[in-house]
Coordinates of C-alpha atoms in Angstrom, one line a residue:
M1 CA 36.0 37.0 -55.2
S2 CA 39.4 38.0 -54.0
I3 CA 42.3 37.9 -56.2
I4 CA 45.6 35.8 -55.6
P5 CA 48.6 38.0 -56.4
L6 CA 51.1 37.0 -59.3
E7 CA 54.0 35.3 -58.1
A8 CA 57.7 36.3 -59.3
L9 CA 59.8 34.2 -61.1
P10 CA 63.0 32.9 -59.1
L11 CA 65.9 34.8 -58.9
E12 CA 67.9 32.0 -60.5
T13 CA 65.5 32.0 -63.5
L14 CA 65.5 35.4 -64.1
Q15 CA 69.2 36.1 -64.1
R16 CA 69.2 33.6 -67.3
R17 CA 67.0 36.2 -69.0
S18 CA 69.1 38.3 -71.6
S19 CA 67.4 41.6 -71.5
T20 CA 68.5 44.8 -70.1
K21 CA 67.3 44.2 -66.8
W22 CA 69.6 41.1 -66.4
R23 CA 72.8 41.8 -68.4
T24 CA 74.0 45.5 -67.6
Y25 CA 75.1 44.5 -64.3
G26 CA 77.1 41.5 -62.5
S27 CA 74.9 38.8 -60.9
D28 CA 75.7 40.2 -57.4
V29 CA 73.7 43.3 -58.1
L30 CA 70.1 43.3 -57.7
P31 CA 68.5 45.4 -60.7
L32 CA 65.5 47.8 -59.6
F33 CA 66.3 50.5 -62.1
V34 CA 64.8 49.5 -65.9
A35 CA 61.1 49.0 -66.3
E36 CA 61.0 45.2 -67.2
T37 CA 59.1 43.0 -64.9
D38 CA 60.0 39.6 -63.3
F39 CA 56.7 38.0 -63.5
P40 CA 55.8 35.0 -66.1
L41 CA 53.9 35.9 -69.2
A42 CA 50.4 35.7 -69.3
P43 CA 49.5 32.0 -70.5
L44 CA 47.7 33.4 -73.5
I45 CA 50.8 35.3 -74.7
T46 CA 53.1 32.4 -74.2
S47 CA 50.8 30.1 -76.3
A48 CA 50.4 32.5 -79.0
L49 CA 54.4 33.2 -79.0
R50 CA 54.7 29.7 -78.9
T51 CA 52.7 28.7 -81.9
A52 CA 54.0 31.5 -83.9
V53 CA 57.4 30.2 -83.3
E54 CA 56.6 26.9 -84.1
L55 CA 55.0 27.5 -87.3
G56 CA 58.2 30.0 -88.2
D57 CA 55.8 33.0 -88.3
T58 CA 58.1 35.7 -88.0
G59 CA 58.2 37.7 -91.4
Y60 CA 56.6 41.2 -91.9
T61 CA 53.8 42.2 -90.1
P62 CA 50.8 42.1 -92.2
P63 CA 48.8 45.5 -92.5
D64 CA 45.9 44.5 -90.3
P65 CA 47.3 42.1 -87.5
G66 CA 44.2 42.4 -85.3
V67 CA 45.9 45.2 -82.6
R68 CA 43.5 48.0 -83.5
D69 CA 40.5 45.9 -82.7
A70 CA 42.1 44.3 -79.7
F71 CA 42.8 47.8 -78.3
A72 CA 39.5 49.0 -78.9
S73 CA 37.9 46.3 -77.2
F74 CA 40.3 46.6 -74.4
A75 CA 39.7 50.0 -74.1
A76 CA 36.0 49.6 -73.8
R77 CA 36.3 46.9 -71.3
R78 CA 39.3 48.2 -68.8
F79 CA 38.7 52.2 -69.1
D80 CA 35.0 52.2 -70.4
W81 CA 36.7 54.3 -73.5
V82 CA 35.1 53.9 -76.8
V83 CA 38.0 53.9 -79.4
D84 CA 37.1 53.8 -83.0
A85 CA 39.5 51.3 -84.4
D86 CA 39.7 53.4 -87.5
R87 CA 41.3 55.8 -85.9
V88 CA 44.1 53.7 -84.6
R89 CA 47.4 52.5 -86.3
T90 CA 50.4 50.4 -84.9
T91 CA 54.3 51.3 -84.7
G92 CA 57.4 49.8 -83.0
D93 CA 57.0 51.6 -79.5
V94 CA 55.5 54.3 -78.0
M95 CA 58.6 56.7 -78.2
M96 CA 58.5 56.1 -82.2
G97 CA 54.6 57.0 -81.8
V98 CA 55.4 60.3 -80.2
V99 CA 58.3 61.4 -82.4
E100 CA 56.2 60.7 -85.5
I101 CA 53.2 62.9 -84.0
L102 CA 55.4 65.7 -83.0
R103 CA 57.0 65.9 -86.5
A104 CA 53.8 65.9 -87.9
V105 CA 52.0 68.8 -85.6
T106 CA 55.0 70.9 -85.4
A107 CA 57.7 73.0 -87.2
P108 CA 61.6 72.5 -86.7
G109 CA 62.8 75.0 -84.0
D110 CA 58.9 74.5 -82.2
A111 CA 59.1 74.4 -78.3
V112 CA 57.1 71.4 -76.4
V113 CA 56.2 71.4 -73.0
I114 CA 57.2 68.4 -71.3
T115 CA 56.4 68.1 -67.2
P116 CA 59.5 67.3 -65.0
P117 CA 60.3 65.1 -63.1
V118 CA 59.4 63.2 -66.2
Y119 CA 60.5 59.9 -68.5
P120 CA 64.0 60.7 -69.8
P121 CA 63.7 59.9 -73.1
F122 CA 60.7 62.8 -73.4
T123 CA 63.4 65.4 -73.8
M124 CA 65.3 63.2 -76.2
T125 CA 62.1 62.7 -78.1
V126 CA 61.4 66.5 -78.6
E127 CA 64.8 66.8 -79.7
E128 CA 64.9 63.9 -82.3
A129 CA 61.6 65.8 -83.7
G130 CA 63.9 68.5 -84.3
C131 CA 61.9 71.0 -81.4
R132 CA 63.1 72.7 -78.1
V133 CA 62.2 71.5 -74.9
A134 CA 59.6 73.8 -72.5
P135 CA 59.9 72.4 -69.3
V136 CA 57.1 73.0 -66.8
P137 CA 57.4 71.0 -63.9
L138 CA 54.7 69.2 -62.0
R139 CA 53.4 71.2 -58.9
D140 CA 54.2 69.5 -55.4
T141 CA 50.9 70.0 -53.4
G142 CA 52.0 68.6 -50.4
A143 CA 49.5 65.2 -51.0
T144 CA 50.1 64.8 -54.6
W145 CA 51.6 65.9 -57.8
A146 CA 49.9 68.2 -60.2
L147 CA 50.0 69.8 -63.6
D148 CA 50.8 73.3 -63.3
L149 CA 48.3 74.5 -65.6
D150 CA 49.0 77.9 -65.4
G151 CA 52.8 77.3 -66.2
I152 CA 51.5 75.1 -69.6
D153 CA 49.3 78.1 -70.4
A154 CA 52.2 80.8 -70.4
A155 CA 54.4 78.1 -72.2
L156 CA 51.7 77.7 -74.9
A157 CA 51.1 81.7 -75.0
D158 CA 54.9 82.3 -75.7
G159 CA 54.7 79.9 -78.5
A160 CA 55.3 76.2 -77.6
R161 CA 53.4 74.4 -80.1
A162 CA 52.2 70.9 -77.9
V163 CA 52.2 69.4 -74.7
L164 CA 54.0 66.2 -74.0
L165 CA 52.0 64.6 -71.4
C166 CA 52.4 61.3 -69.2
N167 CA 49.2 60.1 -68.2
P168 CA 49.8 58.0 -65.7
H169 CA 53.2 59.9 -64.7
N170 CA 56.4 58.0 -65.0
P171 CA 58.0 58.5 -62.2
T172 CA 55.4 59.9 -59.8
G173 CA 52.9 57.1 -60.8
T174 CA 50.4 60.2 -60.5
V175 CA 46.9 59.8 -62.2
H176 CA 45.6 63.2 -63.4
S177 CA 41.9 63.8 -62.9
R178 CA 39.2 64.3 -65.6
E179 CA 38.9 67.6 -64.5
T180 CA 42.8 68.3 -64.8
L181 CA 42.6 66.7 -68.8
A182 CA 39.7 68.6 -69.6
A183 CA 41.6 71.9 -68.4
L184 CA 44.6 70.9 -70.2
A185 CA 42.5 70.2 -73.3
R186 CA 40.6 73.9 -73.1
I187 CA 44.2 75.5 -72.6
A188 CA 45.9 73.9 -75.7
A189 CA 42.5 74.1 -77.8
R190 CA 42.7 78.0 -77.2
H191 CA 46.5 78.0 -78.0
G192 CA 46.2 75.7 -81.2
A193 CA 48.3 73.1 -79.9
A194 CA 48.3 69.7 -79.8
V195 CA 48.3 67.0 -76.6
I196 CA 49.9 63.8 -76.9
S197 CA 49.4 61.8 -74.2
D198 CA 51.8 58.6 -73.3
E199 CA 49.6 56.4 -71.4
I200 CA 51.2 53.2 -71.4
H201 CA 51.3 52.6 -67.7
A202 CA 47.3 52.9 -67.7
P203 CA 46.9 49.4 -67.5
L204 CA 48.4 49.2 -64.4
V205 CA 46.1 52.1 -62.2
Y206 CA 45.0 50.9 -58.6
D207 CA 41.4 50.5 -57.2
D208 CA 41.9 53.7 -55.1
A209 CA 42.2 55.8 -58.2
T210 CA 40.4 56.2 -61.3
F211 CA 42.4 56.3 -64.9
T212 CA 40.8 58.7 -67.8
P213 CA 42.1 58.4 -71.0
F214 CA 42.9 62.1 -72.0
L215 CA 41.1 61.6 -75.0
A216 CA 38.0 60.6 -73.4
S217 CA 38.5 63.7 -70.9
S218 CA 36.1 66.1 -73.1
A219 CA 35.1 67.1 -76.3
E220 CA 38.0 69.6 -76.9
A221 CA 40.3 66.9 -75.7
A222 CA 39.4 64.5 -78.5
A223 CA 39.9 67.3 -80.8
V224 CA 43.7 68.4 -80.1
G225 CA 44.8 65.3 -78.8
Y226 CA 46.8 62.1 -79.9
A227 CA 47.1 58.9 -77.2
V228 CA 50.2 57.0 -77.9
T229 CA 50.4 54.0 -75.4
S230 CA 51.2 49.6 -75.3
P231 CA 50.6 46.9 -73.2
S232 CA 54.3 46.3 -73.2
K233 CA 54.8 47.8 -70.0
A234 CA 52.0 45.8 -68.1
F235 CA 52.7 43.0 -69.6
N236 CA 56.4 42.9 -70.0
L237 CA 56.5 42.9 -74.1
A238 CA 59.2 46.0 -74.6
G239 CA 61.6 44.0 -76.6
L240 CA 58.6 42.6 -79.1
K241 CA 58.1 46.4 -80.4
C242 CA 54.3 47.0 -80.8
A243 CA 52.4 50.0 -79.8
V244 CA 49.2 52.3 -81.1
M245 CA 48.5 55.6 -81.9
V246 CA 45.2 56.5 -81.5
A247 CA 43.3 59.7 -82.6
G248 CA 40.0 61.1 -81.1
D249 CA 38.4 62.6 -84.1
E250 CA 38.7 62.9 -87.8
R251 CA 41.0 65.9 -88.2
T252 CA 43.5 64.0 -85.8
A253 CA 43.0 60.9 -87.2
A254 CA 44.0 61.8 -90.6
V255 CA 47.2 63.1 -89.3
V256 CA 48.0 59.9 -87.8
R257 CA 47.0 58.4 -91.6
G258 CA 49.1 60.4 -93.1
L259 CA 52.2 59.5 -91.1
P260 CA 54.7 57.5 -93.5
S261 CA 54.0 53.7 -93.8
E262 CA 57.5 53.0 -92.9
V263 CA 56.2 54.3 -89.1
E264 CA 53.7 51.4 -89.1
W265 CA 56.2 48.6 -90.7
R266 CA 58.2 49.2 -87.9
T267 CA 55.7 47.0 -85.7
G268 CA 57.3 44.0 -84.8
L269 CA 55.0 40.8 -85.8
L270 CA 55.8 39.1 -82.8
G271 CA 54.9 42.1 -80.8
A272 CA 51.5 42.4 -82.7
I273 CA 50.8 38.9 -81.8
A274 CA 51.8 39.3 -78.2
S275 CA 49.6 42.2 -78.1
V276 CA 46.8 40.7 -79.2
A277 CA 46.9 37.8 -76.9
A278 CA 47.9 40.8 -74.0
L279 CA 44.7 43.2 -74.8
D280 CA 42.0 40.0 -75.2
A281 CA 40.1 39.5 -72.3
A282 CA 41.2 35.9 -71.3
S283 CA 44.5 38.0 -70.1
D284 CA 42.6 40.2 -67.9
E285 CA 42.6 37.5 -64.8
W286 CA 46.1 37.7 -65.3
L287 CA 46.3 41.3 -65.4
D288 CA 44.4 41.9 -62.3
A289 CA 46.4 39.3 -60.5
L290 CA 49.5 41.4 -61.4
R291 CA 47.6 44.4 -60.1
A292 CA 47.0 43.0 -57.0
R293 CA 50.8 42.1 -56.3
L294 CA 52.3 45.3 -57.4
D295 CA 49.5 46.9 -55.0
L296 CA 51.1 45.1 -52.1
N297 CA 54.5 46.0 -53.2
R298 CA 53.8 49.5 -53.6
R299 CA 52.5 49.4 -49.7
L300 CA 55.6 47.3 -48.6
L301 CA 58.3 49.6 -50.0
A302 CA 56.5 52.4 -47.7
D303 CA 57.1 50.0 -44.8
L304 CA 60.4 49.0 -45.8
L305 CA 61.5 52.8 -46.1
A306 CA 60.1 53.4 -42.9
A307 CA 62.0 50.5 -41.5
H308 CA 65.3 51.2 -43.2
L309 CA 65.5 54.7 -44.6
P310 CA 62.8 56.4 -42.1
R311 CA 64.3 59.8 -43.7
A312 CA 63.1 59.1 -47.3
R313 CA 60.2 61.0 -48.7
Y314 CA 57.6 58.7 -51.3
R315 CA 54.4 59.2 -51.9
V316 CA 52.2 55.7 -52.8
P317 CA 51.8 55.6 -56.4
D318 CA 48.0 55.5 -58.1
A319 CA 49.4 53.4 -61.2
G320 CA 52.5 51.6 -62.3
Y321 CA 55.3 49.8 -60.6
L322 CA 57.9 52.6 -60.4
A323 CA 58.4 54.6 -57.1
W324 CA 60.0 58.1 -57.1
V325 CA 61.8 58.3 -53.6
D326 CA 63.9 61.3 -52.2
L327 CA 66.7 60.3 -50.6
S328 CA 68.2 64.0 -50.0
A329 CA 67.8 64.0 -46.1
Y330 CA 71.0 61.6 -46.4
G331 CA 73.1 63.7 -48.2
W332 CA 74.2 61.0 -51.0
G333 CA 74.6 63.9 -53.7
D334 CA 72.3 64.8 -56.7
D335 CA 72.5 61.4 -57.6
P336 CA 72.3 59.1 -54.7
A337 CA 72.0 55.8 -57.4
T338 CA 75.3 55.9 -58.1
R339 CA 76.4 55.7 -54.5
I340 CA 73.7 52.5 -54.0
L341 CA 75.1 50.7 -57.0
A342 CA 78.9 50.9 -55.9
E343 CA 78.4 50.1 -52.4
A344 CA 75.0 48.3 -51.7
R345 CA 75.1 46.8 -55.1
V346 CA 71.3 47.7 -56.0
A347 CA 70.8 49.2 -59.4
V348 CA 68.0 52.0 -59.3
H349 CA 67.5 54.7 -61.7
H350 CA 69.6 58.1 -61.6
G351 CA 67.2 60.7 -60.3
P352 CA 69.0 63.5 -62.3
Q353 CA 68.0 61.9 -65.8
F354 CA 64.2 62.9 -64.8
G355 CA 65.2 66.5 -64.8
P356 CA 66.5 69.1 -62.4
Q357 CA 63.8 68.0 -60.0
G358 CA 65.1 65.0 -59.8
A359 CA 68.3 65.9 -57.7
G360 CA 68.6 63.9 -54.7
H361 CA 65.8 61.3 -55.8
V362 CA 66.2 57.5 -57.4
R363 CA 63.3 56.1 -58.9
V364 CA 62.8 52.3 -57.8
N365 CA 61.2 49.6 -59.9
F366 CA 58.7 47.7 -57.4
G367 CA 57.9 44.7 -60.0
C368 CA 59.7 41.8 -58.5
G369 CA 59.0 39.7 -56.0
P370 CA 58.6 40.9 -52.5
E371 CA 62.1 39.1 -51.0
V372 CA 63.9 40.9 -53.7
L373 CA 62.4 44.4 -52.9
T374 CA 63.2 43.7 -49.0
E375 CA 66.8 42.7 -49.5
A376 CA 67.5 45.6 -51.9
I377 CA 65.9 48.0 -49.3
A378 CA 68.0 46.8 -46.7
R379 CA 70.8 47.0 -48.5
I380 CA 70.3 50.2 -49.3
G381 CA 69.4 51.1 -45.4
R382 CA 72.7 49.9 -44.3
L383 CA 74.6 52.8 -46.1
V384 CA 73.0 55.3 -43.1
G385 CA 76.0 55.8 -41.2
A386 CA 78.3 53.9 -43.4

């Protein structure tokens, strides 16, 4: 049965939203920067939130709002991953979970490996945990992006105590293979280091790639790793504050259970209610329709760049709705997003914020209607020769 792609909301409706995407810039700017999407909520989420608001169910989050079991069911159904719900705890968002686990598995001043170009809060989170950043950039193989396992090995041999992994990777959309993840686990185990895997984009892996949860890649990965994830990116729930921290064995589960109770108290009740609805099998049809739309958009973006910015370099991502685009051939400086906003009135994310490897790059959010994406790239294209 063919899947009908999800349709974005009309621009005039979206401009009534009060979130970051729609309140940072004026109405003349097309916002393709922050990771929010332009689609209606999944019906089960809308229904669950409506009921909660009608009941005034806006108090404190209970000890078990159902998220753990809902996530375990979702993982089994979507990723063929067996998760023990007793090894799952909730918190407010993925970066909260990451920083608290980092605090638990490192000492102040320890180095933590990150793999730029990478989501800017990774650097901030490592520093918030009292640690130092040890950058080991991704390798550009010419066909894809890959972890530099030798570089990570060297960084851990030099004293780094943890690896902060992005799987799937933001901003490149790379889905790391099972073999790569298992190799990373072996390296971490040899050095007695932890791996914390941000897997928030996992529900949006496309059919031509295979997502492997880090903890499911090998027995060593389950022993050294932690996964932190949320339905918030796929289902556009970031403002409601709910994420899960997952451990793969009893030793790491003890670390997660030992985190201060306040870490779990930060879970928003509406976030928990919405997450349970998002992770329910009844929302799978909506998720598949979203993936179908994003699949079309990631390919549309390639066509639009070829037509309007033919010197741009872009690899169609394996996952997510974020595109990593190299515009350095146009000579618009290290941070092309600045000129693009000022002259084309399109907001894209600033490449240098993802690390030095982001010079000349922008990150483009294509989680929007095709007409918005088409207009945005056409506007940027008009800067060529201007």
